[in-house]
Coordinates of C-alpha atoms in Angstrom, one line a residue:
X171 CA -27.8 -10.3 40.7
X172 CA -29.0 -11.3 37.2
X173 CA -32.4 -9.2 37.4
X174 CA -32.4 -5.3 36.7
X175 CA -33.5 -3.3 39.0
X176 CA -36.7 -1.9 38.1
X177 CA -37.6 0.6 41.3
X178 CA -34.6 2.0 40.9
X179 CA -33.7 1.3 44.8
X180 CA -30.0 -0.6 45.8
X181 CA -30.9 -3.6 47.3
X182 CA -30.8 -3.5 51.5
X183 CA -28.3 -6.2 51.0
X184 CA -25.6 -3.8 49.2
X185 CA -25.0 -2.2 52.5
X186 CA -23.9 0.8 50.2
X187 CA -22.1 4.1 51.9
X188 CA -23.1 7.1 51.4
X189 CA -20.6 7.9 48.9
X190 CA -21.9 4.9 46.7
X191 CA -25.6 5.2 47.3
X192 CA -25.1 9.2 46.2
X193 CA -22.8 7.9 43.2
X194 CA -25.9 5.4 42.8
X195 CA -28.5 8.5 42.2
X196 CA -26.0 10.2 40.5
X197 CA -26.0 7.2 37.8
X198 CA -29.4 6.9 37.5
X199 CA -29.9 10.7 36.9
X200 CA -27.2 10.9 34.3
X201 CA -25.5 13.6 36.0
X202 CA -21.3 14.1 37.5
X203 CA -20.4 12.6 40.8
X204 CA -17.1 14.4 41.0
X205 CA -15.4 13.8 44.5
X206 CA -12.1 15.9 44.5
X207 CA -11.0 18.4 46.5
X208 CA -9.7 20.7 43.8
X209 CA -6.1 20.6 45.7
X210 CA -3.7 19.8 42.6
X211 CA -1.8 17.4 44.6
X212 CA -4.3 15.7 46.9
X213 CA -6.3 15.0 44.0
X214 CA -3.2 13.6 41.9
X215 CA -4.2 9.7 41.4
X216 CA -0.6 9.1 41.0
X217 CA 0.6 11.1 44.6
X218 CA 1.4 9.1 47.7
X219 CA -1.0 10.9 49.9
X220 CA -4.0 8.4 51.2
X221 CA -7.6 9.2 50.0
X222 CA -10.2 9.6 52.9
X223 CA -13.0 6.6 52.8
X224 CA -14.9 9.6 51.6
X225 CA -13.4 9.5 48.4
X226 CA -14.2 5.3 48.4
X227 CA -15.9 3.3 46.4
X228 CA -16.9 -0.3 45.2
X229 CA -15.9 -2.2 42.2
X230 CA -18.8 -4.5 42.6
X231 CA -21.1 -1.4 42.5
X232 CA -19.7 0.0 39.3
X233 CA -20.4 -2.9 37.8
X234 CA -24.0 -3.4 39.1
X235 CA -24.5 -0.6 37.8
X236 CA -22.8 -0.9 34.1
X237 CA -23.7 -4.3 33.5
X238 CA -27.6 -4.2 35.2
X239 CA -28.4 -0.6 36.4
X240 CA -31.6 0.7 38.1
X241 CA -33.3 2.3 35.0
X242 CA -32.7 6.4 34.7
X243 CA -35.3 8.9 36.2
X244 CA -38.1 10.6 33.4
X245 CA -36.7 12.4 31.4
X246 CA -32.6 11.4 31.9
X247 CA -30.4 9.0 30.4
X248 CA -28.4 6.5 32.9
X249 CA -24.7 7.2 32.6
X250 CA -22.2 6.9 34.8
X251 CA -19.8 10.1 35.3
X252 CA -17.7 9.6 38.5
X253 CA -14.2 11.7 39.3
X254 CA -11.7 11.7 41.9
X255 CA -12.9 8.4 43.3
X256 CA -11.0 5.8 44.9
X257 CA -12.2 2.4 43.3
X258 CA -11.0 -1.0 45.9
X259 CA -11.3 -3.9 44.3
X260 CA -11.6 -5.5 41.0
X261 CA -13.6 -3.7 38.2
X262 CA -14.8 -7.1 36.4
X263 CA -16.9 -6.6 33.3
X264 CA -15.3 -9.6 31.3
X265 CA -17.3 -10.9 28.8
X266 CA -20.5 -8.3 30.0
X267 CA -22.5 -6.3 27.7
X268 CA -22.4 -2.3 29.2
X269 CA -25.1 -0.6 27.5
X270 CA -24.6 3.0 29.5
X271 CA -22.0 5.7 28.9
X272 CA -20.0 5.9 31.5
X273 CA -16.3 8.1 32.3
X274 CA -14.2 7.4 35.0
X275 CA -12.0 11.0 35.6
X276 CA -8.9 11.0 37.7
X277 CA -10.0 7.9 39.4
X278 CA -7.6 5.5 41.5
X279 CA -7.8 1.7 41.1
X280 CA -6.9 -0.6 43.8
X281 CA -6.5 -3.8 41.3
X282 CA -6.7 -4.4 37.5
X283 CA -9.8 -3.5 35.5
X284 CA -11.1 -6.2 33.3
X285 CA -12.6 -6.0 30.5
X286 CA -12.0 -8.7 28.2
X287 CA -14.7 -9.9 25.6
X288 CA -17.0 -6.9 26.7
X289 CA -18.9 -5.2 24.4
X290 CA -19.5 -1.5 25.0
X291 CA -21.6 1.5 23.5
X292 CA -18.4 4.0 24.3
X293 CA -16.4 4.0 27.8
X294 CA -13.7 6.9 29.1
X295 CA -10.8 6.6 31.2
X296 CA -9.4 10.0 31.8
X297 CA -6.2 10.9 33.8
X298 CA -6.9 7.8 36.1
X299 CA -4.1 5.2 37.8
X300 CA -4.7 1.6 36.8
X301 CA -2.7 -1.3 37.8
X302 CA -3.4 -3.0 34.9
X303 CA -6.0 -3.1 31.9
X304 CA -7.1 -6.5 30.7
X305 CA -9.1 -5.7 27.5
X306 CA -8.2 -8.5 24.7
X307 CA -11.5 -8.9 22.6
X308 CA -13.1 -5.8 24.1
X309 CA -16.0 -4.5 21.5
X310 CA -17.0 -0.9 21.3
X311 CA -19.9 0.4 19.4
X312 CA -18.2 4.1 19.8
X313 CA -14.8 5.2 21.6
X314 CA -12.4 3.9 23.7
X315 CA -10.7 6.7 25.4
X316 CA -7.5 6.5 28.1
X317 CA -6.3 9.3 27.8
X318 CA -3.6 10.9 30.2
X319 CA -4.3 7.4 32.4
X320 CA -1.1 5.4 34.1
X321 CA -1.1 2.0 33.8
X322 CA 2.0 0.4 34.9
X323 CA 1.1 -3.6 34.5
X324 CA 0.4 -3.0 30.5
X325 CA -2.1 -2.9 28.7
X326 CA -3.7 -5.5 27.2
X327 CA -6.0 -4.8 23.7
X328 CA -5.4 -7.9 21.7
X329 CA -8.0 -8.2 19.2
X330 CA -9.9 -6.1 20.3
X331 CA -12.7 -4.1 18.1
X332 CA -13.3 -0.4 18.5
X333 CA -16.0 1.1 16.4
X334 CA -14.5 4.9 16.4
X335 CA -11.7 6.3 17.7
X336 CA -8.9 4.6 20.1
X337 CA -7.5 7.6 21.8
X338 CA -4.1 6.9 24.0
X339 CA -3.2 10.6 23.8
X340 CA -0.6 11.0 27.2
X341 CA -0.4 7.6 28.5
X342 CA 2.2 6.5 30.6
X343 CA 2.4 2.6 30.3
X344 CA 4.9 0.3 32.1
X345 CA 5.7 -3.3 30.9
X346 CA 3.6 -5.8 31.6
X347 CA 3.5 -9.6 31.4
X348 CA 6.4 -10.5 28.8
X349 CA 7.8 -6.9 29.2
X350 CA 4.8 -6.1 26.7
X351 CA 3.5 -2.1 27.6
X352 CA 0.7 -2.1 24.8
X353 CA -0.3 -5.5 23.6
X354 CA -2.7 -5.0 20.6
X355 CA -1.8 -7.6 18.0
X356 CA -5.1 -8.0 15.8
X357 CA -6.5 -4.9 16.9
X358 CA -9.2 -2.9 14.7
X359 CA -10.0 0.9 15.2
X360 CA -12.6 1.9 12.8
X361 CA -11.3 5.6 12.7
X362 CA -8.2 6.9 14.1
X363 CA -5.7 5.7 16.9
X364 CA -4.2 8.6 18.7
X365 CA -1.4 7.8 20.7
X366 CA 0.5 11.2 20.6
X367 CA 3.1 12.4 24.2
X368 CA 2.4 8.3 25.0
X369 CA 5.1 7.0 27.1
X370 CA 5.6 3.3 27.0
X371 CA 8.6 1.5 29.2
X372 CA 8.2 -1.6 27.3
X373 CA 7.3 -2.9 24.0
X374 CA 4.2 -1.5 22.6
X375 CA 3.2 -4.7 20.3
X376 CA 0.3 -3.6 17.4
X377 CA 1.2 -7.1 14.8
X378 CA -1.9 -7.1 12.3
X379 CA -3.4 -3.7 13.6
X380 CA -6.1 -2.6 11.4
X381 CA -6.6 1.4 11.5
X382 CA -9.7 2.7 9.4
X383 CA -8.5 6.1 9.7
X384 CA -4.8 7.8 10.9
X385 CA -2.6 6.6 13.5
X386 CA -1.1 9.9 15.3
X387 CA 1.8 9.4 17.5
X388 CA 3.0 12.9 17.8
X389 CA 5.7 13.4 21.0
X390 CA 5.7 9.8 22.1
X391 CA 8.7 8.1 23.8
X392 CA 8.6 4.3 23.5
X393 CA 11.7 2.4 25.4
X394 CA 12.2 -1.1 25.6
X395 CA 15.2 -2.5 27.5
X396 CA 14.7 -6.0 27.6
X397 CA 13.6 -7.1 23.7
X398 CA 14.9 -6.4 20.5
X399 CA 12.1 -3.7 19.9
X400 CA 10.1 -0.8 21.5
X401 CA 7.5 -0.7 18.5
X402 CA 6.6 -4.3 16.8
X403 CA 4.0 -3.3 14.1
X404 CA 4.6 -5.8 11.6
X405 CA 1.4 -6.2 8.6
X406 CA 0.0 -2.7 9.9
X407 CA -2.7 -1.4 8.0
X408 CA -3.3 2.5 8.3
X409 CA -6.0 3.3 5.5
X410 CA -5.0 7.3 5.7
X411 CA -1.9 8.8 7.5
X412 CA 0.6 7.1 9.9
X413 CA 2.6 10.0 11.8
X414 CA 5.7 9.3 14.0
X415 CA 6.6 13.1 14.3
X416 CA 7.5 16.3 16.5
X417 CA 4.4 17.1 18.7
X418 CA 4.0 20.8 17.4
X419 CA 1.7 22.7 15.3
X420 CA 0.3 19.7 12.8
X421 CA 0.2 17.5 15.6
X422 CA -1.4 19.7 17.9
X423 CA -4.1 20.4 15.5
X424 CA -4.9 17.1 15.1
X425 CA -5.2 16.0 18.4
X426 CA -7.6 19.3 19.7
X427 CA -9.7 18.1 16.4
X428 CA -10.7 15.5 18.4
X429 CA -12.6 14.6 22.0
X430 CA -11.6 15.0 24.4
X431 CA -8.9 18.1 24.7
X432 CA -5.9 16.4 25.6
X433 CA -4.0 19.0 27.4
X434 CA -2.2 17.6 30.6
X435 CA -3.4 17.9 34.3
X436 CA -0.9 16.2 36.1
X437 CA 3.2 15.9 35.5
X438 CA 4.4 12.9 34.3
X439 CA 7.0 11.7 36.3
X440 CA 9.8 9.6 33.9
X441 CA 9.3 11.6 31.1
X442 CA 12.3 13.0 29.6
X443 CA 11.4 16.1 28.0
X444 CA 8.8 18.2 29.4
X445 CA 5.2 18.3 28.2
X446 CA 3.2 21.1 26.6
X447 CA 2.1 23.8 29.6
X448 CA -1.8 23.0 30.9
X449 CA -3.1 26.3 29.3
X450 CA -0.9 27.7 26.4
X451 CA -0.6 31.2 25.2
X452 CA -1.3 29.5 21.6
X453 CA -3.2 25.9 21.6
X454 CA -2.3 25.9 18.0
X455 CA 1.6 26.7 18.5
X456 CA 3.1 23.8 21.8
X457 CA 6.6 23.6 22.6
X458 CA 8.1 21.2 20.3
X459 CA 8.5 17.2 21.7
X460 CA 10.0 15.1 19.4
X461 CA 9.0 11.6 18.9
X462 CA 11.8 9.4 20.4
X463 CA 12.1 5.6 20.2
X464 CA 14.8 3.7 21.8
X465 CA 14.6 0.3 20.5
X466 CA 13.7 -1.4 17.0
X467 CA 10.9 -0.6 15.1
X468 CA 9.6 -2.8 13.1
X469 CA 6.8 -2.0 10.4
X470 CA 7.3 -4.9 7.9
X471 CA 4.9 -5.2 5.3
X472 CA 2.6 -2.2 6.5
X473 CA -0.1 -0.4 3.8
X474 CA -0.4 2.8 4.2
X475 CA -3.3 5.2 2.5
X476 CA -1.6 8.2 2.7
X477 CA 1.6 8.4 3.8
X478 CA 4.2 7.0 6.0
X479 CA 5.8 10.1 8.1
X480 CA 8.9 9.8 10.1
X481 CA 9.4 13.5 10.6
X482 CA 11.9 14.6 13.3
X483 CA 12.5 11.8 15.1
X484 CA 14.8 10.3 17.3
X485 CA 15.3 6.8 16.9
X486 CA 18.4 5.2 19.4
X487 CA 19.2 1.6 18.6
X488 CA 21.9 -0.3 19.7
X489 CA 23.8 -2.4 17.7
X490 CA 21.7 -5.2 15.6
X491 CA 18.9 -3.6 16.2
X492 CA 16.8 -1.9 13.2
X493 CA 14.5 0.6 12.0
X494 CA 13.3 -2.0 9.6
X495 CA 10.6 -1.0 6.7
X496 CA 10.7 -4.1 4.9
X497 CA 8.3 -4.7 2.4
X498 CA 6.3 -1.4 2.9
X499 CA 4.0 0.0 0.5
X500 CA 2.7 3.9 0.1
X501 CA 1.8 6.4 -1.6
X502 CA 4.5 9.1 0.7
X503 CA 7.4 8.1 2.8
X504 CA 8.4 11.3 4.6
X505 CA 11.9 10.3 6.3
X506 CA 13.3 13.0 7.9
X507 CA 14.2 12.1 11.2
X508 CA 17.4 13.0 12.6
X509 CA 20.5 10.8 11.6
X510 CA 20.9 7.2 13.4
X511 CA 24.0 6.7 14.2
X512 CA 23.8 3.0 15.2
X513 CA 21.8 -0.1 14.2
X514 CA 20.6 -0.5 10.5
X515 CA 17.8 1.3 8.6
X516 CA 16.2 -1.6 5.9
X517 CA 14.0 -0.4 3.3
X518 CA 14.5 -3.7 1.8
X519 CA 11.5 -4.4 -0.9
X520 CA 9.4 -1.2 0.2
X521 CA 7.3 0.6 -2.4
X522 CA 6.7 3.9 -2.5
X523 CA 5.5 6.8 -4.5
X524 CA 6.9 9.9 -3.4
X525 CA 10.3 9.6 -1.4
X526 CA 10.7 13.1 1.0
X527 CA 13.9 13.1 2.5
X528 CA 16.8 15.3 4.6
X529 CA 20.7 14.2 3.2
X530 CA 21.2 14.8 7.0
X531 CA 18.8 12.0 8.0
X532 CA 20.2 9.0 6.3
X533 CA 22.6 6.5 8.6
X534 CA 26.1 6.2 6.9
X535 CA 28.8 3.6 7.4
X536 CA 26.7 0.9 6.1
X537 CA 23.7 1.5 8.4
X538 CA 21.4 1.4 5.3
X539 CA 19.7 -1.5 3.8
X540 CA 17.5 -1.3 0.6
X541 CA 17.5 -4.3 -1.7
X542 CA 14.7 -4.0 -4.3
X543 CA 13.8 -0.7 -2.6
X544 CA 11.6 1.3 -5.7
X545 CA 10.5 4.7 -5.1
X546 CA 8.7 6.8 -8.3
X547 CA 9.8 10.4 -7.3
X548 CA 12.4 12.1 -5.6
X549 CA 11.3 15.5 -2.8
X550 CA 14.3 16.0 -0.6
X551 CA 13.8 18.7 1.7
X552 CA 17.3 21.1 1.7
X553 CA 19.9 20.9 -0.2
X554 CA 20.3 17.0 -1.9
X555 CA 23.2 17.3 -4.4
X556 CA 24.4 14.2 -6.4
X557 CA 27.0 13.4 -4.7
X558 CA 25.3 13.5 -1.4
X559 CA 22.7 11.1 -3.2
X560 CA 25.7 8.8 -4.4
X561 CA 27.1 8.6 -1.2
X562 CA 23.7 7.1 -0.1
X563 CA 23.5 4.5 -2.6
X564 CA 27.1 3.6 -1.6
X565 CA 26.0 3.2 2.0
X566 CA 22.9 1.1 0.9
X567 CA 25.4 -0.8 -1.2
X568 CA 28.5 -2.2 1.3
X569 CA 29.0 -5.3 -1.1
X570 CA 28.2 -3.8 -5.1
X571 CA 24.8 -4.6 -6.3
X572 CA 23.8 -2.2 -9.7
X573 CA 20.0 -2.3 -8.7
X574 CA 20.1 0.8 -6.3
X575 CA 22.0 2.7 -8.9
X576 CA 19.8 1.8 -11.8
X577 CA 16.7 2.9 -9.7
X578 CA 18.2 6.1 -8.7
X579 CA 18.8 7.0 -12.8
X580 CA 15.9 5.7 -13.8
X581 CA 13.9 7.9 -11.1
X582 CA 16.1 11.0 -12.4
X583 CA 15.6 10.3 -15.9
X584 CA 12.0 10.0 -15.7
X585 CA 12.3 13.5 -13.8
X586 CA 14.3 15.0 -17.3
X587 CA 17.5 15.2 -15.3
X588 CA 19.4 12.8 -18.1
X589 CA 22.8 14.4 -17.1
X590 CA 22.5 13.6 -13.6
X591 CA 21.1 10.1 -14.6
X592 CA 24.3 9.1 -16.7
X593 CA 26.8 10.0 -13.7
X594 CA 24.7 7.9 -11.9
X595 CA 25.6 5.2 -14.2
X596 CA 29.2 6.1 -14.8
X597 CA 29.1 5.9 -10.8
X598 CA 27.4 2.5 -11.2
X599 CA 30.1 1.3 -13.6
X600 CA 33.3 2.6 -11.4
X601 CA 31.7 0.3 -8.3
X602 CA 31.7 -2.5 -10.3
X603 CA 34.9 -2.1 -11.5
X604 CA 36.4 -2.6 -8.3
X605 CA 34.8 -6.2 -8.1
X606 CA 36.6 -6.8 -11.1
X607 CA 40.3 -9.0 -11.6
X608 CA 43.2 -6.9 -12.4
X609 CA 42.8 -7.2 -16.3
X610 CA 39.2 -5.7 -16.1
X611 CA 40.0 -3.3 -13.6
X612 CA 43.2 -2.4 -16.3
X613 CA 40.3 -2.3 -19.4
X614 CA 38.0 -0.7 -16.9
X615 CA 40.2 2.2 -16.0
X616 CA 41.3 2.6 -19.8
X617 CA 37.4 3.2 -21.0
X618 CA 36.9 5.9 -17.8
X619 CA 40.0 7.8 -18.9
X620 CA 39.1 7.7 -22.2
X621 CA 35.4 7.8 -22.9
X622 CA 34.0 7.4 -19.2
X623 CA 32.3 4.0 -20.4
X624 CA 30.5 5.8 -22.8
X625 CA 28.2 8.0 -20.5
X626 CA 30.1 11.2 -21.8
X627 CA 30.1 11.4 -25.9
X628 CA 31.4 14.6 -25.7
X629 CA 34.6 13.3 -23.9
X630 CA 34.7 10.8 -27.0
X631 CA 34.2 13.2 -29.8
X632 CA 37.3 15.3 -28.1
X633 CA 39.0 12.5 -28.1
X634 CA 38.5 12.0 -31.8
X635 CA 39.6 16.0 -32.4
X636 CA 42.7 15.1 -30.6
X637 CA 43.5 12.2 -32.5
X638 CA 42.5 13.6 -35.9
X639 CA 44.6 16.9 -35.2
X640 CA 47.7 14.8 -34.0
X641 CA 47.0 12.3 -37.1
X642 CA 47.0 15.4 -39.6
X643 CA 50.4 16.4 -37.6
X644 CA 52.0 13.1 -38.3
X645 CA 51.1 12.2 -41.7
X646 CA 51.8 15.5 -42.8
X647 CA 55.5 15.1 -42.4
X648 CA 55.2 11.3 -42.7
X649 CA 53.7 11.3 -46.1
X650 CA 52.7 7.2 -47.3
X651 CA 53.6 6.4 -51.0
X652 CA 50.5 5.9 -53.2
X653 CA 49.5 2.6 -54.5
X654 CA 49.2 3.6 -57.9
X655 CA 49.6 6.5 -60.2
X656 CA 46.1 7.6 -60.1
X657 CA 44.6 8.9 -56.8
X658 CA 42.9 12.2 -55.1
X659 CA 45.2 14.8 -54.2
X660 CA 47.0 14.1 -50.5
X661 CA 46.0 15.7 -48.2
X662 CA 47.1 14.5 -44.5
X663 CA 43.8 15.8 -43.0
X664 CA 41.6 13.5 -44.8
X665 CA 43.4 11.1 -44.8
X666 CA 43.5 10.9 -41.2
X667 CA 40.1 11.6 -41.0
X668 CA 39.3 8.7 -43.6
X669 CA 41.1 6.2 -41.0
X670 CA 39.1 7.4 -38.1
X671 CA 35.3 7.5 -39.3
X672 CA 34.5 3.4 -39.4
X673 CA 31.5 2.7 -42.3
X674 CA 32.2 6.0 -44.3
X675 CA 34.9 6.3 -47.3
X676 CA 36.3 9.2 -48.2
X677 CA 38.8 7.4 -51.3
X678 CA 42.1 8.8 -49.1
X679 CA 42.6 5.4 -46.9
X680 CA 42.7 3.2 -49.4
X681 CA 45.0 5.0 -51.6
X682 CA 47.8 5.7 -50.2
X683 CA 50.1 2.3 -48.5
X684 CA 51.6 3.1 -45.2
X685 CA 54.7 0.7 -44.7
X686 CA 56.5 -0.2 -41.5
X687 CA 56.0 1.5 -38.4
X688 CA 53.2 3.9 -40.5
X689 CA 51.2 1.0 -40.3
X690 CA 50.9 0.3 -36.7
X691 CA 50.2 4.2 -36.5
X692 CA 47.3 3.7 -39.1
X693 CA 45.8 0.5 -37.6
X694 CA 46.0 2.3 -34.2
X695 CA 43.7 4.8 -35.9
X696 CA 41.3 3.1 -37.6
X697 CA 40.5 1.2 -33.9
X698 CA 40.5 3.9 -32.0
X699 CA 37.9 5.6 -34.8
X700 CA 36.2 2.6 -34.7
X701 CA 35.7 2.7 -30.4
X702 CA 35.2 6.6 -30.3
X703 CA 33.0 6.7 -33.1
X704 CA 30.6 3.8 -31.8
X705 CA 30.8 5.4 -28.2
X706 CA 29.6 8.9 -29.9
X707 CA 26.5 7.3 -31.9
X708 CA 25.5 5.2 -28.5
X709 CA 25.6 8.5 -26.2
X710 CA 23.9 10.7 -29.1
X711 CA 21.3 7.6 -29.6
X712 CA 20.8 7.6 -26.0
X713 CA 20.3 11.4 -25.8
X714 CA 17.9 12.1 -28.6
X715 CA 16.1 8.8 -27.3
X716 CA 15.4 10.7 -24.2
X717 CA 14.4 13.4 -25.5

């Protein structure tokens, strides 16, 4: 039937029930066809009980009446509203143009709905069981909303185009055809994707995802068993906020922002934690579900707006798998989830602004990769001492590389923390001492002990006390003969003093001639003045530079 119907009557030949012909006026005055029984468990789309042919109706009606609908009644708008229905066969709308609301509540599908290369003003699938959804290229002028739907075949969004919001709040998704739960390479949402308490056995695939507002996934738990990864986002685009985080109070706020209230109706069965209670004492103030995925993740070469946000959660990977950031760029990276103990975390080439971290949520024992990593500021969140943050750079740095180290003091240098900035350096220089042969490894250890590679002039210039005081010692009962008969007075202290200080003369070196074994005592001075003296000027330079 290519026509619309324009008296508003089914056609004879539809042979419709009753339940469809009263769905049928329903649709054409705008207003609910709810079918359930208000039994909990009878009206559960997931239960095992059978639903009465009552509760039964045609795909091929559903779409008559989406894709060419008897016009409303004066005075309504033609919508579709049908709950607690039992829908046999397939819902085909591929490639359709749907021009009426419509929301399909706590229905049950017999077969997969199709909606491929349909365009749509908004459509709603709330707490319903679908074998499968088929939806690559789907358009949507408004919404797209599944929430608290089942869909154990996958689902399928590839390319696909919503105008508004994608909201996948409470989903529980199986794997699909190549193990794939959420297939949305390429897809566009031109506000904000929520996908917070979504459950996904499989991977959940969004390669070249364009998000025009925030992606929320607040409580989800991804799993994929059979591939390297449970979330493959590589090239993401978020223009605002991308949250993988604790459902709890910010997450809960964002999601009841937003239409429509996403509080669960049914229990979930396969979820591992429990989810928030139907009616809280505080909407504002849900038990707290972290966000768990067990698999890679992979966000390679995402933009972010706003702010990348890893806040308490619980990634599991198993070894050579990753929680890989390569290449990421934003303004925020909050990492503070708790500590991965296997698998590899690589920040390799990301950029970032503002670095928030947790000492306790860093891998150690080489589980950290960042090569070219380059952060502006430092925000850890507790206590962060330096060592703590040395002992990350070691574990970033299995094989020595300087570039993490000189990041880390430039970062704390540009935050007035100089101190801090030049252990980070000294730190830098004892690594690469060990890479060293024996004979730099010898030199190295001499400049540490003595003048800690020149990152400590005050160690020098005590050095160069010692050395005067123990000069003055020696030449006082070691006195040289003069060279001549005229000269300055002796005195042992400046003439020690005269050896030390390189450039300046104070007349005492030169006029006195130490023989013998006095000689290799006054060379010794004059290069170890020369050493400690040019290590004081470079750290006092350094200093006064900074300041």
């Amino acid at each position: 039937m290519s026509e619309p119907l324009d008296d508003g009557e089914p056609p004879a030949a539809l042979r419709l029930t009753p339940t469809e012909w009263a769905m049928w006026q329903a649709f054409r005055n705008g207003s609910s066809y709810d079918l359930r029984t208000g039994d909990l468990v009878e009206d559960d789309p997931n239960g095992i009980r059978p639903w009465s042919e009552r509760r039964t109706v045609r795909a091929r009606i559903i779409a008559l009446l989406l894709l060419h609908g008897p016009p409303p009644l004066l005075g309504r708008v033609a919508a579709l509203h049908l709950a607690g229905a039992q829908i046999i066969g397939r819902l085909d709308l591929s490639g359709g143009s749907v021009q009426p609301f419509f929301e399909l509540r706590h229905c049950r599908f017999e077969e997969e709905v199709l909606l491929a290369e349909c365009r749509l003003s908004t459509g709603r699938f709330i707490g319903c069981r679908i074998p499968r959804l088929e939806a690559a290229r789907v358009s949507t002028d408004g919404d797209l909303h599944l929430p608290r739907c089942t869909v154990p075949g996958g689902i399928r969004l590839t390319d696909a185009s919503i105008g508004t919001d994608l909201m996948m709040n409470e989903v529980t998704v199986a794997g699909g055809r190549r193990g794939r739960a959420v297939a949305a390479d390429g897809l566009t949402v031109g506000q904000d994707l929520q996908a917070s308490l979504l459950l996904a056995s499989g991977e959940v695939s969004m390669r070249g995802a364009r998000v025009g507002g925030s992606l929320f996934m607040y409580g989800s738990e991804l799993s994929n068993r059979r591939g390297p990864y449970a979330l493959h986002a590589p090239q993401l685009q978020v223009e605002r906020f991308a949250h993988f985080a604790a459902f709890g109070p910010s997450g809960a706020r964002h999601m009841l922002s937003m239409t429509p209230p996403t509080g669960t109706r049914f229990p979930q069965p396969g979820r591992t934690t429990p989810p928030p209670p139907v009616e809280p004492p505080d909407p504002l103030d849900p038990p707290l579900q972290h966000f768990h995925c067990m698999g890679g993740m992979k966000l390679d070469d995402g933009r972010f707006g706003d702010s990348l946000v890893l806040d308490r959660a619980r990634v599991v990977l198993e070894r050579g798998q990753e929680l890989s950031l390569r290449r990421v760029q934003t303004p925020e990276l909050c990492f503070t989830p708790e500590r991965i103990s296997r698998g590899r975390v690589v920040l390799s080439g990301a950029t970032v602004g503002n670095l928030v971290d947790r000492a306790s949520s860093w891998p150690v024992n080489e589980g950290l990769w960042m090569a070219g990593f380059s952060y502006e500021h430092l925000i850890p969140l507790g206590p962060f001492p330096l060592e703590e943050r040395l002992r990350w750079v070691a574990t970033a740095t299995p094989e020595y590389s300087a570039e993490p180290y000189e990041q880390l003091a430039t970062v704390l240098r540009n935050s007035g923390e100089d101190a801090e900035a030049r252990r980070v350096l000294l730190a830098k220089q004892r690594r690469r001492r060990e890479t060293l042969p024996l004979a730099g490894k010898l030199w190295g250890y001499l400049q540490d002990w003595t003048v800690a590679y020149g990152y400590k002039p005050g160690l020098a210039a005590v050095w160069m006390a010692v050395l005067w005081a123990s000069g003055t010692v020696y030449f006082s009962a070691n006195k040289p003969e003069p060279r001549g008969d005229e000269g300055p007075h002796w005195d042992a202290a400046l003439y020690a003093l005269d050896m030390l200080l390189p450039v300046i003369d104070l007349g005492h070196d030169s006029a006195w001639r130490p023989e013998g074994h006095y000689q290799w005592i006054a060379s010794a001075l004059i290069l170890a003045g020369w050493v400690l003296a040019t290590t004081v000027a470079a750290g006092t330079t350094r200093l006064l530079r900074r300041q």
